mmCIF file of C-alpha atoms and ligand atoms in Angstrom:
data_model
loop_
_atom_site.group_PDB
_atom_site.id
_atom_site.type_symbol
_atom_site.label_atom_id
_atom_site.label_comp_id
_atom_site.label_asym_id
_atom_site.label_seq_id
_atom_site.Cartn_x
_atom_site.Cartn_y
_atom_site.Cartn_z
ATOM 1 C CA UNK A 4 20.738 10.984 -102.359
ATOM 2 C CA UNK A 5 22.495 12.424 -99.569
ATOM 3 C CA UNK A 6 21.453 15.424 -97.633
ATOM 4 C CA UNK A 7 19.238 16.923 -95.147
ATOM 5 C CA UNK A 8 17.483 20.100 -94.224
ATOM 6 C CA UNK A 9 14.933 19.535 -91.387
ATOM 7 C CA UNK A 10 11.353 19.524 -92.980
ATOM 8 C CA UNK A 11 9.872 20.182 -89.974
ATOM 9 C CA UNK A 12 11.513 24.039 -90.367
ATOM 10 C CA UNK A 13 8.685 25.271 -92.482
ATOM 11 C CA UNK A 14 5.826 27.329 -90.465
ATOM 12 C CA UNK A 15 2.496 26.663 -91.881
ATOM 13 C CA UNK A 16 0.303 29.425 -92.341
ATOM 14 C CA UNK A 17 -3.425 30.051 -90.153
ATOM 15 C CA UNK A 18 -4.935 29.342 -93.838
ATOM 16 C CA UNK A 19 -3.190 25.960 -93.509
ATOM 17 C CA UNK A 20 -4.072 25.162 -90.040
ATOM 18 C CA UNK A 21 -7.559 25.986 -90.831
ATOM 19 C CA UNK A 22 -7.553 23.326 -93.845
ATOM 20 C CA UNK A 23 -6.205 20.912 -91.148
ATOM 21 C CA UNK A 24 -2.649 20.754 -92.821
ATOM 22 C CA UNK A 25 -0.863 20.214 -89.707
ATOM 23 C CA UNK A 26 -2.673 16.663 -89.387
ATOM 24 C CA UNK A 27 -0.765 16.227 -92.688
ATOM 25 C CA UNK A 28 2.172 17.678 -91.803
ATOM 26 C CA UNK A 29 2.962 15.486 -88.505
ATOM 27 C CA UNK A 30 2.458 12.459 -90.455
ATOM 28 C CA UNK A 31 -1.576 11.903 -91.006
ATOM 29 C CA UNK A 32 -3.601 8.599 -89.532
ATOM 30 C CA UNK A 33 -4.717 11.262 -86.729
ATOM 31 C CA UNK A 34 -6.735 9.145 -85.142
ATOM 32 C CA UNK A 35 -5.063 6.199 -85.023
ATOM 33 C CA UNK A 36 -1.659 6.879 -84.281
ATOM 34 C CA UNK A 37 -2.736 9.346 -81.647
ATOM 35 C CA UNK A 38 -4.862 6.516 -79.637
ATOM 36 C CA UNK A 39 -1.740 4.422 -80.451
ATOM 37 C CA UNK A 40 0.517 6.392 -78.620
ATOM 38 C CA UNK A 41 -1.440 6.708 -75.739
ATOM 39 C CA UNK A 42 -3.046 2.960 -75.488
ATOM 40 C CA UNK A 43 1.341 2.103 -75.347
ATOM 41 C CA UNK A 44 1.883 4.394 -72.594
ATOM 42 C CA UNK A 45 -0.570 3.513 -70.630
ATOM 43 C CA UNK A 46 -0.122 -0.145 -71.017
ATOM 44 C CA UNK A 47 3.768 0.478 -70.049
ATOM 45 C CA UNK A 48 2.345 1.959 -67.117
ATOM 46 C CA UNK A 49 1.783 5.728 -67.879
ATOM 47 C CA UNK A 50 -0.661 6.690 -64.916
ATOM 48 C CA UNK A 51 -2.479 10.251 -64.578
ATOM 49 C CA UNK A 52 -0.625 11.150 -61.699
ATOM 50 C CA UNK A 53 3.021 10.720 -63.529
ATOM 51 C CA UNK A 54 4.682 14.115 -65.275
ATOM 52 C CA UNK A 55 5.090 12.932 -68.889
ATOM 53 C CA UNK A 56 7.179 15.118 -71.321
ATOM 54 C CA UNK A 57 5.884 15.273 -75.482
ATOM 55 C CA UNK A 58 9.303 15.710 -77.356
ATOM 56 C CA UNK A 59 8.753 16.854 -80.561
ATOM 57 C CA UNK A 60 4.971 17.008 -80.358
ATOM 58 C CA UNK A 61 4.062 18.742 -83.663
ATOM 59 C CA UNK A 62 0.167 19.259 -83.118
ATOM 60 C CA UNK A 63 -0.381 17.189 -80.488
ATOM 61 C CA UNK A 64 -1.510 14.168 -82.577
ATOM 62 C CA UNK A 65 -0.869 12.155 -79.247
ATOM 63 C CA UNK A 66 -1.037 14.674 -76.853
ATOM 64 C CA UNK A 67 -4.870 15.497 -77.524
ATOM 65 C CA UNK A 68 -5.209 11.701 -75.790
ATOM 66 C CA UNK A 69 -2.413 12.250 -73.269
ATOM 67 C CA UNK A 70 -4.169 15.674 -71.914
ATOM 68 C CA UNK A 71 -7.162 13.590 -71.626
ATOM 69 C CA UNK A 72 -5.659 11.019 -69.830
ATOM 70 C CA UNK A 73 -3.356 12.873 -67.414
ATOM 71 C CA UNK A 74 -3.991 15.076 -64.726
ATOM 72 C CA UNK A 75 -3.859 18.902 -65.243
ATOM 73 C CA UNK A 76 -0.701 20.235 -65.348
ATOM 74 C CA UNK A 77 0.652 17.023 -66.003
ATOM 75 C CA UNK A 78 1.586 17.078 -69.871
ATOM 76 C CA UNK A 79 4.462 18.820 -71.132
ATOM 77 C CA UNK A 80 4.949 19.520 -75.233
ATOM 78 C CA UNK A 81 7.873 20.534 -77.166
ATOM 79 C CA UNK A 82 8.199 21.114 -80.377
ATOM 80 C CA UNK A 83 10.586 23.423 -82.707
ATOM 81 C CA UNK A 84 8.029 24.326 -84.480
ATOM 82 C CA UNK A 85 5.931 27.334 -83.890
ATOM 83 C CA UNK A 86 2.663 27.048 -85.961
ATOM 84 C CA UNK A 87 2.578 23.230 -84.877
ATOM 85 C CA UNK A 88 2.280 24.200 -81.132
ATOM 86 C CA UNK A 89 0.004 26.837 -82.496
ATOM 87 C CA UNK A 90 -2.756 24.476 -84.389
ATOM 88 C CA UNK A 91 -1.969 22.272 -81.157
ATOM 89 C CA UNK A 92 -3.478 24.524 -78.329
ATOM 90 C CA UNK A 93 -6.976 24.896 -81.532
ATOM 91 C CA UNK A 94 -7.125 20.906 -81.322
ATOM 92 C CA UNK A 95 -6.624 21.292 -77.531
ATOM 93 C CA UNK A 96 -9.761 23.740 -77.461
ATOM 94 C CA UNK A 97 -11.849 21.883 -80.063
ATOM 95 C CA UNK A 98 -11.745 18.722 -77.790
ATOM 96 C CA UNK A 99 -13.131 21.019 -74.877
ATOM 97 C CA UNK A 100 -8.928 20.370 -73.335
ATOM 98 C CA UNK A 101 -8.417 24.202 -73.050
ATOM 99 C CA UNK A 102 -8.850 24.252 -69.001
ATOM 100 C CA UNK A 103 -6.250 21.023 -68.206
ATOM 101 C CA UNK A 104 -3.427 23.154 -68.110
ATOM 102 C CA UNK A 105 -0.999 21.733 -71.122
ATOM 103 C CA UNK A 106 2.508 23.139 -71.189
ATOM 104 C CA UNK A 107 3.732 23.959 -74.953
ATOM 105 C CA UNK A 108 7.340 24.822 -75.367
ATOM 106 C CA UNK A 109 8.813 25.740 -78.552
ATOM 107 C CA UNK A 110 12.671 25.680 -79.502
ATOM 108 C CA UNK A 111 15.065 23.843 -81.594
ATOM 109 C CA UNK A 112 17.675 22.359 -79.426
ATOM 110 C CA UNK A 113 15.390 19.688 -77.184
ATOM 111 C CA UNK A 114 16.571 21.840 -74.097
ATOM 112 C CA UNK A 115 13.769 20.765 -71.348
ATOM 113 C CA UNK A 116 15.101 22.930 -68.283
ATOM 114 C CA UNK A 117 12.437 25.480 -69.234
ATOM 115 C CA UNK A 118 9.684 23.453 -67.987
ATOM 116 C CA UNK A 119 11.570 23.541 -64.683
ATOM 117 C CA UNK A 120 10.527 20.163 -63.881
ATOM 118 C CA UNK A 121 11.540 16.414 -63.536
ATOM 119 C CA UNK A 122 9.698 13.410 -65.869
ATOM 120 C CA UNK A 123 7.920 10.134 -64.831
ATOM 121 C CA UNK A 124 7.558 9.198 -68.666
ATOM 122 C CA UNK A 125 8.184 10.964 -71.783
ATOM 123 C CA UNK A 126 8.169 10.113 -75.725
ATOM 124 C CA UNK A 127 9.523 10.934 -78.687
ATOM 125 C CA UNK A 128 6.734 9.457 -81.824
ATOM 126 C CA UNK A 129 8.103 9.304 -84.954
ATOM 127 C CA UNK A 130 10.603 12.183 -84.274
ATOM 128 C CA UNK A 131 14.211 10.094 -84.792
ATOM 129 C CA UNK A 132 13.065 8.996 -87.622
ATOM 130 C CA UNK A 133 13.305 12.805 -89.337
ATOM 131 C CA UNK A 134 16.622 13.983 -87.325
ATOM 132 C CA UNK A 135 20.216 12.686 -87.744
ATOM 133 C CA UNK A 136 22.482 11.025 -85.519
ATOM 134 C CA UNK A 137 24.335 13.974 -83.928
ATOM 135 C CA UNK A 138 20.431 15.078 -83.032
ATOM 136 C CA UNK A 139 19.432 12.436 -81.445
ATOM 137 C CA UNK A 140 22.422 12.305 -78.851
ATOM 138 C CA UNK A 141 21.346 16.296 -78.371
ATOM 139 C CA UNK A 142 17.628 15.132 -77.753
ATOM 140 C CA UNK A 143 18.725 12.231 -75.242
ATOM 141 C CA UNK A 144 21.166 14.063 -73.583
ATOM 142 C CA UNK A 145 18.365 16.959 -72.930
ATOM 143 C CA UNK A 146 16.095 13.899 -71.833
ATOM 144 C CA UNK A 147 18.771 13.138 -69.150
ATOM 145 C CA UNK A 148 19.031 15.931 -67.407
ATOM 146 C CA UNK A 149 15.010 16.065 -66.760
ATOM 147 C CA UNK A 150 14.316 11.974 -66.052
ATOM 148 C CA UNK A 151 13.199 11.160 -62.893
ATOM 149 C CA UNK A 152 15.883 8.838 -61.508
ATOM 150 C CA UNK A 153 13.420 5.960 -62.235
ATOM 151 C CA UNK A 154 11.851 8.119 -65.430
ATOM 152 C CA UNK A 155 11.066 6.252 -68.345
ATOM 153 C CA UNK A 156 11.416 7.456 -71.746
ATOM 154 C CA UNK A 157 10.019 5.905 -75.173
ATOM 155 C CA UNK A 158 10.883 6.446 -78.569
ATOM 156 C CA UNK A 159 10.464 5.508 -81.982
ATOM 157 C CA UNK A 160 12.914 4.656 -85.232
ATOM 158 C CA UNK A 161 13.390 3.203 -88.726
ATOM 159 C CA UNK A 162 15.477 0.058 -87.740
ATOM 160 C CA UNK A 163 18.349 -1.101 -90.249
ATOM 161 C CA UNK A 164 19.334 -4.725 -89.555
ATOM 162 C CA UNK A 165 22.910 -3.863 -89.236
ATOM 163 C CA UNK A 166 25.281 -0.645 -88.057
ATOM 164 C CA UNK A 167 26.045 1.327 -91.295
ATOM 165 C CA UNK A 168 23.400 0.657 -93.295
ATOM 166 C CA UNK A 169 24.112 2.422 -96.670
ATOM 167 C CA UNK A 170 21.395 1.283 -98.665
ATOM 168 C CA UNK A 171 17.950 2.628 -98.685
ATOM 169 C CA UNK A 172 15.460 0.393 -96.996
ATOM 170 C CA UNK A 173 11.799 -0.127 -97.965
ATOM 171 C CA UNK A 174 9.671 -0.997 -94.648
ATOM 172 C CA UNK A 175 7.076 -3.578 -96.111
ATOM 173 C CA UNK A 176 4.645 -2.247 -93.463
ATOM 174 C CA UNK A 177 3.850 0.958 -94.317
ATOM 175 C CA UNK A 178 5.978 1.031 -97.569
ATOM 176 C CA UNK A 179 7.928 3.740 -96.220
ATOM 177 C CA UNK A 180 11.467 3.997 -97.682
ATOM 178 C CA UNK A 181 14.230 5.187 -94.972
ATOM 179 C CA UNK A 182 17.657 6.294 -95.327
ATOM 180 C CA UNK A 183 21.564 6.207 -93.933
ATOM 181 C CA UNK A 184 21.951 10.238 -94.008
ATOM 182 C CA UNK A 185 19.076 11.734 -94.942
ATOM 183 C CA UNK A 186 15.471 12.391 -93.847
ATOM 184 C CA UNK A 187 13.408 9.882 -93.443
ATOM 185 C CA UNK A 188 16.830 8.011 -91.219
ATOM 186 C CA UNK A 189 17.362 4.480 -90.275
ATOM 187 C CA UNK A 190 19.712 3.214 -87.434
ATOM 188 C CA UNK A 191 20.958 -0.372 -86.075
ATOM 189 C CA UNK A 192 19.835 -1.149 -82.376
ATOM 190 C CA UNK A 193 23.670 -0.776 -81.895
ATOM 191 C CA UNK A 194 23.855 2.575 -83.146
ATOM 192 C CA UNK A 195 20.873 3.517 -80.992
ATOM 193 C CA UNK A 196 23.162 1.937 -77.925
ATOM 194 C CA UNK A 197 25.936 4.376 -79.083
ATOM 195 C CA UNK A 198 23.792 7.249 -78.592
ATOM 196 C CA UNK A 199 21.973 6.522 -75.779
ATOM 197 C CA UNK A 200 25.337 5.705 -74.324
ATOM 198 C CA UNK A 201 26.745 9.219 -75.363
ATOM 199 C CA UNK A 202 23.969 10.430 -73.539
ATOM 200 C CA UNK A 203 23.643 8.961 -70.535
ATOM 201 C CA UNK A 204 21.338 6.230 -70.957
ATOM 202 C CA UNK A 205 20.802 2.571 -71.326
ATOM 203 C CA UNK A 206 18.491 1.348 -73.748
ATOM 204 C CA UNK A 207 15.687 -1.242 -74.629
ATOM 205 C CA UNK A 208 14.840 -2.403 -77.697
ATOM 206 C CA UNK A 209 10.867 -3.245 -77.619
ATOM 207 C CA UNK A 210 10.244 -3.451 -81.007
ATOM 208 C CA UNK A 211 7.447 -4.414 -82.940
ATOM 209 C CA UNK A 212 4.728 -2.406 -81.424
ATOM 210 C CA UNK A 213 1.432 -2.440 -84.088
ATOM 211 C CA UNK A 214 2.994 0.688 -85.590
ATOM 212 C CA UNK A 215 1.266 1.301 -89.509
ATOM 213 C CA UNK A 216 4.832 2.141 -90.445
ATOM 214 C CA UNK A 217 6.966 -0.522 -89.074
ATOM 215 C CA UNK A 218 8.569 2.412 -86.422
ATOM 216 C CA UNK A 219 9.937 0.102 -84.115
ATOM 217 C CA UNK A 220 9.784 1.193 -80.069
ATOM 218 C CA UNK A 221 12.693 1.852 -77.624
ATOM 219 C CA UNK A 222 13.247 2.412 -74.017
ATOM 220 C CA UNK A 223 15.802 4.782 -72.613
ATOM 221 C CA UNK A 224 16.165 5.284 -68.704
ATOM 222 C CA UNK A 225 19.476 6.246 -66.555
ATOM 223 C CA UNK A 226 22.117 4.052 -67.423
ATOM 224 C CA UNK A 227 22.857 3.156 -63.691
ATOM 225 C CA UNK A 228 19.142 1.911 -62.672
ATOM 226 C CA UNK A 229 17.613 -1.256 -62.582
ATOM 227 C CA UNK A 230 14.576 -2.072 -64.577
ATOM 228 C CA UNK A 231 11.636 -1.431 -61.896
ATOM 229 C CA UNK A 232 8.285 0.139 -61.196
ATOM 230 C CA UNK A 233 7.827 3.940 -61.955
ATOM 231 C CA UNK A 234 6.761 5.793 -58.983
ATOM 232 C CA UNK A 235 6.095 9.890 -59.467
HETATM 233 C C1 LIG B 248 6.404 13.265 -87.613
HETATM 234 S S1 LIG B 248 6.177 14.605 -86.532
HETATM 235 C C2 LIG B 248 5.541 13.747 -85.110
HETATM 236 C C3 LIG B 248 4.847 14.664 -84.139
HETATM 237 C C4 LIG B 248 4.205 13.988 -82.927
HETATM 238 N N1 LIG B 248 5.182 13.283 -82.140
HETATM 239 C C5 LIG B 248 3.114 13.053 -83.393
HETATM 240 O O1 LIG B 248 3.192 11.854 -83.165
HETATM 241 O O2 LIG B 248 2.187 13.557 -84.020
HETATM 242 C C6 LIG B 248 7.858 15.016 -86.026
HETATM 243 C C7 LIG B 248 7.911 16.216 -85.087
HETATM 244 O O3 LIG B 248 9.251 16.387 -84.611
HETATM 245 C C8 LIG B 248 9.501 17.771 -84.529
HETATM 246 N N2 LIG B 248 10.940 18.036 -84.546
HETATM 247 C C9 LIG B 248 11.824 17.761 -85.534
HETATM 248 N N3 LIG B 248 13.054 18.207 -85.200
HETATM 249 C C10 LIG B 248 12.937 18.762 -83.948
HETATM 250 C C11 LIG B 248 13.839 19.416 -83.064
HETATM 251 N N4 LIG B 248 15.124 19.588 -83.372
HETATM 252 N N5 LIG B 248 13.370 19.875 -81.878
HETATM 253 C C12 LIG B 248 12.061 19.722 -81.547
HETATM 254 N N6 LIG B 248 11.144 19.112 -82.346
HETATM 255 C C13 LIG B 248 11.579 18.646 -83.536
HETATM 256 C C14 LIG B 248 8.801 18.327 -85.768
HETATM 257 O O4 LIG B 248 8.598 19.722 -85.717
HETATM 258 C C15 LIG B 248 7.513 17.507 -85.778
HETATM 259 O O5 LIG B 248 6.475 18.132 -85.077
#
């Protein structure tokens, strides 16, 4: 099957939100992939003091922990999706994380300036794994322009053992079945390279990282710095 209309296009009602659907919707295992995300981060060095950007956020699965973790002011969320941000801010205020100052953006095209800031860290969970190729350049490139100079950004993808991977692929961990061209996608480690190169940055492959469903972890930073510690 080829094809792909962005799922993540859909606004869910208040009824919805109200029946928890958006813990659904972004993917379920709440609890655990949001402690996930964070316990990474902050074993890659993610301190409370850095500015760390959300991209693609959705209901701030991980950012509940993140807001927790980071100072005020400090966590930055953006997500296309309107009634995601929206049952976001009601998980924000049922964990009493109202008054630490989170910064929810919504639009489509991963443009950052808005925030009118620079990043220490930022992440992208289980977000190229739902948009194609041409997307993910977009979403890098946007990353770029907002990365420290010694910013470090993380993100997560289906990976296919070689470049043009037509075949579907079923992820034993997880049993999640991924895709060439359509939602959810797979790419090589090379193909990642291509993009990140597109955009402006060099790229890591970490890998296995404990994820339920075999996402494996990257690192992007500028292309033209060294591997070193992040300092805000
Ligand atoms: C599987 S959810 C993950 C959400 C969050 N990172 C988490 O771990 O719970 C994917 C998210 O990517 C967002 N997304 C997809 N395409 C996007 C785009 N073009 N711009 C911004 N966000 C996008 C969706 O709206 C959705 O919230």
């Amino acid at each position: 099957m080829v094809g792909y209309v962005n799922p993540y296009l859909r606004e869910l009602t208040p009824d919805e939100i109200a029946a928890g659907h958006h813990r659904d919707a972004v993917g379920g295992m709440w609890h655990e992939i949001g402690r996930l995300q964070r316990d990474f981060l902050v074993a890659s060095g993610l301190r409370p003091e850095h500015r760390f950007v959300d991209v693609g956020c959705g209901a701030l699965r991980g950012g509940i922990h993140f807001v927790a973790y980071l100072a005020p002011g400090n966590y930055h969320g953006l997500d296309l999706n309107q009634s995601l941000i929206d049952a976001g801010r009601l998980e924000l205020k049922s964990a009493g994380l109202a008054h630490r100052r989170a910064k929810l953006l919504v639009n489509a095209d991963f443009d950052l300036s808005p925030f009118g800031t620079t990043f220490d860290y930022g992440l992208a969970l289980s977000v190229f794994t739902h948009i194609p190729f041409n997307s993910i350049v977009r979403c890098l490139s946007r990353v770029r322009a907002v990365l420290a100079p010694r910013g470090r950004f993380f993100a997560t993808f289906f990976q296919s053992p070689r470049s043009a991977y037509l075949e579907p692929l079923v992820h034993e961990r997880g049993g999640i079945r991924s895709h060439y061209d359509t939602d959810p996608f797979h790419l090589s480690f090379e193909e990642i390279g291509i993009a990140g190169q597109l955009a402006g940055l060099a790229v890591e492959l970490i890998g296995d990282w404990n994820h339920p469903r075999d996402q494996h972890m990257l690192e992007f930073r500028h292309a033209s710095v060294s591997p070193g510690p992040c300092h805000p």
